[in-house]
PDB file of C-alpha atoms in Angstrom:
ATOM      1  CA  MET A   1      43.323  11.395   1.568  1.00 84.00           C
ATOM      2  CA  SER A   2      41.657   8.206   0.770  1.00 85.00           C
ATOM      3  CA  GLU A   3      38.331   7.082   2.585  1.00 87.00           C
ATOM      4  CA  GLU A   4      40.286   4.373   3.757  1.00 88.00           C
ATOM      5  CA  GLU A   5      42.705   6.567   5.858  1.00 89.00           C
ATOM      6  CA  ILE A   6      39.488   9.070   6.691  1.00 90.00           C
ATOM      7  CA  GLY A   7      38.091   5.799   8.245  1.00 91.00           C
ATOM      8  CA  LEU A   8      40.954   4.744  10.323  1.00 91.00           C
ATOM      9  CA  LEU A   9      41.482   8.547  11.761  1.00 94.00           C
ATOM     10  CA  ASN A  10      38.109   8.722  12.753  1.00 92.00           C
ATOM     11  CA  ASP A  11      38.231   5.023  14.258  1.00 90.00           C
ATOM     12  CA  LEU A  12      41.892   6.175  15.610  1.00 93.00           C
ATOM     13  CA  LYS A  13      39.655   9.031  17.229  1.00 94.00           C
ATOM     14  CA  VAL A  14      36.576   7.573  18.615  1.00 90.00           C
ATOM     15  CA  ILE A  15      38.852   4.769  20.551  1.00 92.00           C
ATOM     16  CA  PHE A  16      41.658   6.818  22.171  1.00 95.00           C
ATOM     17  CA  SER A  17      38.852   9.459  23.128  1.00 94.00           C
ATOM     18  CA  GLY A  18      37.082   6.748  24.739  1.00 93.00           C
ATOM     19  CA  ALA A  19      40.246   5.022  26.204  1.00 94.00           C
ATOM     20  CA  LEU A  20      41.592   7.935  27.527  1.00 96.00           C
ATOM     21  CA  ASP A  21      38.546  10.185  28.657  1.00 91.00           C
ATOM     22  CA  LYS A  22      39.620  12.627  31.050  1.00 87.00           C
ATOM     23  CA  ILE A  23      43.382  12.223  30.514  1.00 93.00           C
ATOM     24  CA  PRO A  24      44.733  14.467  28.230  1.00 92.00           C
ATOM     25  CA  PHE A  25      46.519  13.270  25.448  1.00 94.00           C
ATOM     26  CA  GLU A  26      47.347  14.003  21.381  1.00 94.00           C
ATOM     27  CA  LEU A  27      48.106  11.845  18.376  1.00 96.00           C
ATOM     28  CA  TYR A  28      50.402  12.416  15.794  1.00 97.00           C
ATOM     29  CA  ILE A  29      51.205  10.541  12.924  1.00 97.00           C
ATOM     30  CA  VAL A  30      55.094  10.931  12.084  1.00 96.00           C
ATOM     31  CA  GLY A  31      57.445  10.242   9.832  1.00 87.00           C
ATOM     32  CA  GLY A  32      56.956   8.341   6.594  1.00 92.00           C
ATOM     33  CA  TRP A  33      53.403   8.592   6.311  1.00 95.00           C
ATOM     34  CA  VAL A  34      52.974  12.586   6.340  1.00 97.00           C
ATOM     35  CA  ARG A  35      55.753  12.955   4.074  1.00 97.00           C
ATOM     36  CA  ASP A  36      54.267  10.746   1.464  1.00 96.00           C
ATOM     37  CA  LYS A  37      50.861  12.580   2.601  1.00 96.00           C
ATOM     38  CA  VAL A  38      53.041  16.102   1.478  1.00 96.00           C
ATOM     39  CA  LEU A  39      54.119  14.159  -1.604  1.00 96.00           C
ATOM     40  CA  GLY A  40      50.579  13.106  -2.856  1.00 94.00           C
ATOM     41  CA  ILE A  41      51.948   9.381  -2.594  1.00 93.00           C
ATOM     42  CA  HIS A  42      49.794   6.605  -1.117  1.00 90.00           C
ATOM     43  CA  SER A  43      51.200   5.275   2.344  1.00 89.00           C
ATOM     44  CA  HIS A  44      50.841   2.547   4.916  1.00 86.00           C
ATOM     45  CA  ASP A  45      53.674   3.511   6.460  1.00 86.00           C
ATOM     46  CA  ILE A  46      52.170   4.408   9.838  1.00 93.00           C
ATOM     47  CA  ASP A  47      54.026   5.184  13.101  1.00 96.00           C
ATOM     48  CA  ILE A  48      52.088   7.130  15.728  1.00 97.00           C
ATOM     49  CA  MET A  49      53.135   9.413  18.679  1.00 96.00           C
ATOM     50  CA  ILE A  50      51.113   9.801  21.595  1.00 95.00           C
ATOM     51  CA  THR A  51      51.744  12.524  24.496  1.00 92.00           C
ATOM     52  CA  GLY A  52      50.157  12.513  28.059  1.00 91.00           C
ATOM     53  CA  ILE A  53      50.218   9.335  28.868  1.00 92.00           C
ATOM     54  CA  SER A  54      53.087   6.049  29.060  1.00 91.00           C
ATOM     55  CA  ILE A  55      52.896   3.649  26.765  1.00 92.00           C
ATOM     56  CA  ILE A  56      52.426   1.063  29.297  1.00 91.00           C
ATOM     57  CA  SER A  57      49.363   2.686  30.807  1.00 93.00           C
ATOM     58  CA  LEU A  58      48.188   3.441  26.986  1.00 94.00           C
ATOM     59  CA  TYR A  59      47.878  -0.458  27.065  1.00 93.00           C
ATOM     60  CA  HIS A  60      45.794  -1.085  30.061  1.00 93.00           C
ATOM     61  CA  LYS A  61      43.518   1.712  29.774  1.00 95.00           C
ATOM     62  CA  LEU A  62      42.910   0.016  25.676  1.00 93.00           C
ATOM     63  CA  ALA A  63      42.489  -3.030  27.363  1.00 91.00           C
ATOM     64  CA  ASP A  64      39.886  -1.352  29.501  1.00 91.00           C
ATOM     65  CA  TYR A  65      37.879   0.027  26.885  1.00 89.00           C
ATOM     66  CA  ILE A  66      37.942  -2.397  24.610  1.00 86.00           C
ATOM     67  CA  LYS A  67      36.268  -4.953  27.224  1.00 84.00           C
ATOM     68  CA  SER A  68      33.413  -2.253  27.980  1.00 85.00           C
ATOM     69  CA  GLN A  69      33.003  -2.066  24.517  1.00 80.00           C
ATOM     70  CA  LYS A  70      29.823  -3.960  23.169  1.00 64.00           C
ATOM     71  CA  PRO A  71      31.121  -6.571  20.295  1.00 62.00           C
ATOM     72  CA  HIS A  72      29.484  -5.360  17.562  1.00 56.00           C
ATOM     73  CA  SER A  73      30.965  -1.988  17.863  1.00 62.00           C
ATOM     74  CA  ASN A  74      32.202  -0.764  14.506  1.00 62.00           C
ATOM     75  CA  ALA A  75      35.303   1.121  15.802  1.00 59.00           C
ATOM     76  CA  ILE A  76      36.182  -2.093  17.282  1.00 62.00           C
ATOM     77  CA  GLN A  77      35.883  -4.373  14.347  1.00 64.00           C
ATOM     78  CA  GLY A  78      39.121  -6.164  13.382  1.00 68.00           C
ATOM     79  CA  TYR A  79      41.009  -4.250  16.002  1.00 80.00           C
ATOM     80  CA  ASN A  80      43.828  -5.575  17.812  1.00 87.00           C
ATOM     81  CA  PHE A  81      46.772  -4.293  20.060  1.00 88.00           C
ATOM     82  CA  TRP A  82      50.163  -5.855  21.947  1.00 89.00           C
ATOM     83  CA  LEU A  83      52.991  -4.664  23.294  1.00 90.00           C
ATOM     84  CA  LYS A  84      55.879  -4.979  20.979  1.00 85.00           C
ATOM     85  CA  ASN A  85      58.716  -5.937  24.044  1.00 76.00           C
ATOM     86  CA  PRO A  86      56.482  -7.193  27.021  1.00 70.00           C
ATOM     87  CA  GLU A  87      59.405  -7.878  28.393  1.00 66.00           C
ATOM     88  CA  LYS A  88      59.841  -4.087  29.497  1.00 58.00           C
ATOM     89  CA  CYS A  89      56.917  -3.519  29.972  1.00 54.00           C
ATOM     90  CA  LYS A  90      58.548  -1.410  33.223  1.00 56.00           C
ATOM     91  CA  SER A  91      60.114   1.152  30.726  1.00 58.00           C
ATOM     92  CA  ASN A  92      59.017   3.143  27.390  1.00 60.00           C
ATOM     93  CA  ASP A  93      57.461   0.258  25.223  1.00 80.00           C
ATOM     94  CA  THR A  94      56.616  -0.128  21.495  1.00 91.00           C
ATOM     95  CA  LEU A  95      52.288  -0.689  21.215  1.00 94.00           C
ATOM     96  CA  MET A  96      51.525  -2.448  17.971  1.00 94.00           C
ATOM     97  CA  LEU A  97      48.169  -1.327  16.737  1.00 93.00           C
ATOM     98  CA  LYS A  98      46.062  -3.149  14.055  1.00 92.00           C
ATOM     99  CA  MET A  99      43.028  -1.354  12.575  1.00 88.00           C
ATOM    100  CA  HIS A 100      41.754  -1.345   9.186  1.00 87.00           C
ATOM    101  CA  ASN A 101      44.027  -4.222   7.933  1.00 87.00           C
ATOM    102  CA  ILE A 102      46.765  -1.943   8.518  1.00 90.00           C
ATOM    103  CA  GLU A 103      49.626  -2.265  11.596  1.00 92.00           C
ATOM    104  CA  MET A 104      51.221   0.377  13.170  1.00 94.00           C
ATOM    105  CA  GLN A 105      53.285   1.296  15.674  1.00 95.00           C
ATOM    106  CA  ILE A 106      52.493   3.629  18.838  1.00 96.00           C
ATOM    107  CA  LEU A 107      55.566   5.321  20.976  1.00 93.00           C
ATOM    108  CA  ASN A 108      56.169   8.360  23.450  1.00 91.00           C
ATOM    109  CA  PRO A 109      57.906  11.300  21.961  1.00 90.00           C
ATOM    110  CA  ARG A 110      61.988   9.534  21.631  1.00 79.00           C
ATOM    111  CA  SER A 111      62.802  12.771  24.162  1.00 61.00           C
ATOM    112  CA  VAL A 112      60.724  11.739  27.326  1.00 54.00           C
ATOM    113  CA  PRO A 113      61.494   9.851  30.313  1.00 53.00           C
ATOM    114  CA  SER A 114      59.394   6.713  30.634  1.00 47.00           C
ATOM    115  CA  ASP A 115      57.862   8.197  33.914  1.00 48.00           C
ATOM    116  CA  SER A 116      56.895  11.479  32.053  1.00 50.00           C
ATOM    117  CA  SER A 117      53.075  12.845  32.124  1.00 49.00           C
ATOM    118  CA  ILE A 118      51.791  15.675  29.680  1.00 44.00           C
ATOM    119  CA  ILE A 119      54.526  17.506  27.693  1.00 53.00           C
ATOM    120  CA  GLY A 120      55.260  20.759  25.910  1.00 67.00           C
ATOM    121  CA  VAL A 121      55.683  21.620  22.520  1.00 79.00           C
ATOM    122  CA  GLU A 122      59.234  22.476  22.961  1.00 80.00           C
ATOM    123  CA  GLN A 123      59.579  18.332  23.781  1.00 81.00           C
ATOM    124  CA  LEU A 124      57.932  17.890  20.772  1.00 91.00           C
ATOM    125  CA  VAL A 125      60.390  19.953  18.748  1.00 91.00           C
ATOM    126  CA  GLU A 126      63.309  18.037  20.820  1.00 90.00           C
ATOM    127  CA  ASP A 127      61.996  15.017  19.055  1.00 93.00           C
ATOM    128  CA  ALA A 128      61.622  16.419  15.893  1.00 95.00           C
ATOM    129  CA  LYS A 129      65.296  17.353  15.744  1.00 94.00           C
ATOM    130  CA  GLY A 130      66.571  14.213  17.051  1.00 94.00           C
ATOM    131  CA  ARG A 131      64.982  12.199  13.739  1.00 95.00           C
ATOM    132  CA  ASP A 132      66.935  11.242  10.612  1.00 96.00           C
ATOM    133  CA  PHE A 133      65.767  13.816   8.292  1.00 97.00           C
ATOM    134  CA  THR A 134      63.475  16.893   8.340  1.00 98.00           C
ATOM    135  CA  VAL A 135      61.000  15.302   5.449  1.00 98.00           C
ATOM    136  CA  ASN A 136      60.560  12.470   7.944  1.00 97.00           C
ATOM    137  CA  ALA A 137      60.245  14.969  10.844  1.00 97.00           C
ATOM    138  CA  LEU A 138      56.762  16.427   9.857  1.00 98.00           C
ATOM    139  CA  PHE A 139      53.854  15.840  12.480  1.00 98.00           C
ATOM    140  CA  TYR A 140      50.297  15.077  11.331  1.00 97.00           C
ATOM    141  CA  GLU A 141      47.769  15.887  14.820  1.00 96.00           C
ATOM    142  CA  VAL A 142      45.097  13.695  14.534  1.00 96.00           C
ATOM    143  CA  LYS A 143      42.890  15.725  15.929  1.00 93.00           C
ATOM    144  CA  SER A 144      43.018  18.905  14.140  1.00 94.00           C
ATOM    145  CA  GLY A 145      44.320  17.504  10.911  1.00 95.00           C
ATOM    146  CA  ILE A 146      47.313  20.003  10.824  1.00 96.00           C
ATOM    147  CA  VAL A 147      50.636  19.140   9.714  1.00 97.00           C
ATOM    148  CA  LEU A 148      53.148  20.360  12.172  1.00 97.00           C
ATOM    149  CA  ASP A 149      56.608  21.331  10.899  1.00 98.00           C
ATOM    150  CA  LEU A 150      59.147  21.530  14.118  1.00 96.00           C
ATOM    151  CA  THR A 151      61.850  21.934  12.577  1.00 97.00           C
ATOM    152  CA  GLY A 152      60.447  24.675  10.480  1.00 97.00           C
ATOM    153  CA  LYS A 153      62.377  23.388   7.696  1.00 98.00           C
ATOM    154  CA  GLY A 154      60.628  19.903   6.354  1.00 98.00           C
ATOM    155  CA  LEU A 155      57.831  20.885   4.302  1.00 98.00           C
ATOM    156  CA  SER A 156      59.904  23.212   2.338  1.00 98.00           C
ATOM    157  CA  ASP A 157      62.628  20.385   1.635  1.00 98.00           C
ATOM    158  CA  VAL A 158      59.813  18.314   0.605  1.00 98.00           C
ATOM    159  CA  SER A 159      58.827  20.773  -2.011  1.00 97.00           C
ATOM    160  CA  GLN A 160      62.481  21.082  -3.133  1.00 98.00           C
ATOM    161  CA  ARG A 161      63.065  17.252  -2.770  1.00 98.00           C
ATOM    162  CA  LEU A 162      65.965  18.269  -0.842  1.00 98.00           C
ATOM    163  CA  LEU A 163      67.330  15.689   2.272  1.00 97.00           C
ATOM    164  CA  ARG A 164      68.234  17.496   4.704  1.00 98.00           C
ATOM    165  CA  THR A 165      69.167  16.387   8.647  1.00 97.00           C
ATOM    166  CA  PRO A 166      67.519  18.285  11.369  1.00 97.00           C
ATOM    167  CA  LEU A 167      70.405  18.930  13.180  1.00 96.00           C
ATOM    168  CA  GLU A 168      74.427  19.250  11.750  1.00 95.00           C
ATOM    169  CA  PRO A 169      74.715  16.268   9.691  1.00 92.00           C
ATOM    170  CA  MET A 170      77.736  15.135  12.484  1.00 89.00           C
ATOM    171  CA  VAL A 171      75.153  15.312  15.079  1.00 91.00           C
ATOM    172  CA  THR A 172      72.663  13.244  13.287  1.00 92.00           C
ATOM    173  CA  PHE A 173      74.526  10.529  11.941  1.00 88.00           C
ATOM    174  CA  SER A 174      77.187   9.864  15.153  1.00 83.00           C
ATOM    175  CA  HIS A 175      73.887   9.265  17.290  1.00 83.00           C
ATOM    176  CA  ASP A 176      73.094   6.877  15.164  1.00 85.00           C
ATOM    177  CA  PRO A 177      75.357   5.983  11.912  1.00 82.00           C
ATOM    178  CA  ILE A 178      72.818   3.624  10.147  1.00 85.00           C
ATOM    179  CA  ARG A 179      70.984   6.995   9.335  1.00 89.00           C
ATOM    180  CA  ILE A 180      73.377   6.942   6.522  1.00 85.00           C
ATOM    181  CA  LEU A 181      72.196   3.445   5.197  1.00 85.00           C
ATOM    182  CA  ARG A 182      68.756   5.173   5.639  1.00 89.00           C
ATOM    183  CA  GLY A 183      69.447   8.005   3.289  1.00 89.00           C
ATOM    184  CA  VAL A 184      70.747   5.779   0.694  1.00 86.00           C
ATOM    185  CA  ARG A 185      67.669   3.624   0.924  1.00 89.00           C
ATOM    186  CA  PHE A 186      65.648   6.734   1.016  1.00 93.00           C
ATOM    187  CA  LEU A 187      67.468   8.422  -2.324  1.00 91.00           C
ATOM    188  CA  ALA A 188      66.932   4.831  -4.320  1.00 90.00           C
ATOM    189  CA  LYS A 189      63.095   5.122  -3.687  1.00 92.00           C
ATOM    190  CA  PHE A 190      62.671   9.018  -4.273  1.00 95.00           C
ATOM    191  CA  PRO A 191      65.261   9.538  -6.766  1.00 94.00           C
ATOM    192  CA  ASP A 192      64.497  13.026  -7.433  1.00 96.00           C
ATOM    193  CA  PHE A 193      65.561  13.879  -3.935  1.00 97.00           C
ATOM    194  CA  ARG A 194      69.317  15.415  -3.323  1.00 96.00           C
ATOM    195  CA  ILE A 195      71.196  15.833  -0.212  1.00 94.00           C
ATOM    196  CA  THR A 196      72.415  19.218   0.800  1.00 95.00           C
ATOM    197  CA  GLU A 197      75.888  20.455   0.686  1.00 94.00           C
ATOM    198  CA  GLU A 198      76.360  20.056   4.211  1.00 94.00           C
ATOM    199  CA  ILE A 199      75.433  16.082   4.220  1.00 91.00           C
ATOM    200  CA  LYS A 200      78.042  15.725   1.178  1.00 88.00           C
ATOM    201  CA  ASP A 201      80.753  17.703   2.842  1.00 88.00           C
ATOM    202  CA  PHE A 202      80.209  15.317   6.147  1.00 85.00           C
ATOM    203  CA  MET A 203      80.002  12.096   3.832  1.00 79.00           C
ATOM    204  CA  LEU A 204      83.577  13.387   2.157  1.00 78.00           C
ATOM    205  CA  ASN A 205      85.119  12.897   5.947  1.00 74.00           C
ATOM    206  CA  ASP A 206      83.068  10.721   7.955  1.00 58.00           C
ATOM    207  CA  THR A 207      85.934   8.209   9.173  1.00 49.00           C
ATOM    208  CA  GLU A 208      87.008  11.454  10.546  1.00 53.00           C
ATOM    209  CA  LYS A 209      84.116  12.660  12.489  1.00 52.00           C
ATOM    210  CA  GLY A 210      82.998   9.524  14.055  1.00 52.00           C
ATOM    211  CA  VAL A 211      81.254   7.385  11.527  1.00 55.00           C
ATOM    212  CA  PRO A 212      82.804   3.390  11.976  1.00 53.00           C
ATOM    213  CA  ASN A 213      84.657   2.123   9.139  1.00 53.00           C
ATOM    214  CA  SER A 214      82.279  -0.740   8.495  1.00 48.00           C
ATOM    215  CA  LEU A 215      80.056   2.384   7.195  1.00 51.00           C
ATOM    216  CA  SER A 216      82.048   4.267   5.039  1.00 52.00           C
ATOM    217  CA  PHE A 217      81.447   2.388   1.910  1.00 48.00           C
ATOM    218  CA  VAL A 218      77.634   3.194   2.594  1.00 52.00           C
ATOM    219  CA  SER A 219      78.564   6.825   2.908  1.00 52.00           C
ATOM    220  CA  LEU A 220      80.432   6.926  -0.342  1.00 52.00           C
ATOM    221  CA  HIS A 221      77.283   5.123  -1.810  1.00 53.00           C
ATOM    222  CA  LEU A 222      75.345   8.039  -0.661  1.00 56.00           C
ATOM    223  CA  LEU A 223      77.540  10.624  -2.445  1.00 52.00           C
ATOM    224  CA  MET A 224      77.418   8.187  -5.693  1.00 53.00           C
ATOM    225  CA  ILE A 225      73.562   8.254  -5.959  1.00 53.00           C
ATOM    226  CA  ALA A 226      73.295  11.700  -4.896  1.00 50.00           C
TER     227      ALA A 226
END
C-alpha cells in the first residue's frame, strides 16, 4: 500500500471516528480497489460501504463534525462531501466524498433497507453475494486492515485469475444483465483472466434464460475474448 493510501485511510479513520462518536459503525472499502490491491495494482477506484448508520444521517453527522473542527485541522484539509442524489434524501442514497484529491462514493450495504440501523455479518454476506463477480466482492475492513472474503471464493479466484459469479450465473446476470457488459470490460482490462465453465454455459443459452436480446451479442463477445 502506498504512503498516499495509508494517509487517506488514516484520515478516514480520524474523520469518521470523530463524526460518529458513540455510534457503532464499520467502514469497508469494497470492489475494484480491494481486488487491485490483491493483484498488486495501483488503483484510485475507491468505493466505501458503511454499516450502522444511514447515508442521510451520516451526511448530517459529517456536516456537524466539520463545523466543530478548527479550519486548520490536518484531517479535513481539501475535504469535501455531498449527496449524489439529494432529491432522494429520505431514502438510501450515495454520499460522495473527496479527500486527498480522490473522489469516492459511500453507500450502505445493498441488502439493507433504508430504515436499518446496525447490521450483522449475514447481511454483509448477502451484499457480497449480490455483486457481479467474486473478485469484486472482497471487503477491506478499514479499522483492522483485514480483507474479508465473504463468498469464500474471491481471493482464490484472484489468485487463479478466474472470473466467477457469486451466485449461479442465471441469478446474477438476470438480476442485472448489464453485468455481462461489465464482464466484457473486465476481460479486456485483465486479459489473463478467464471465465468459469458455468458462465460459458449460461452465455451459450442466454436468450433462453432471461437475458434481453439486445445483450446477446455482448454475451457472444464475452465468450470470444474469454
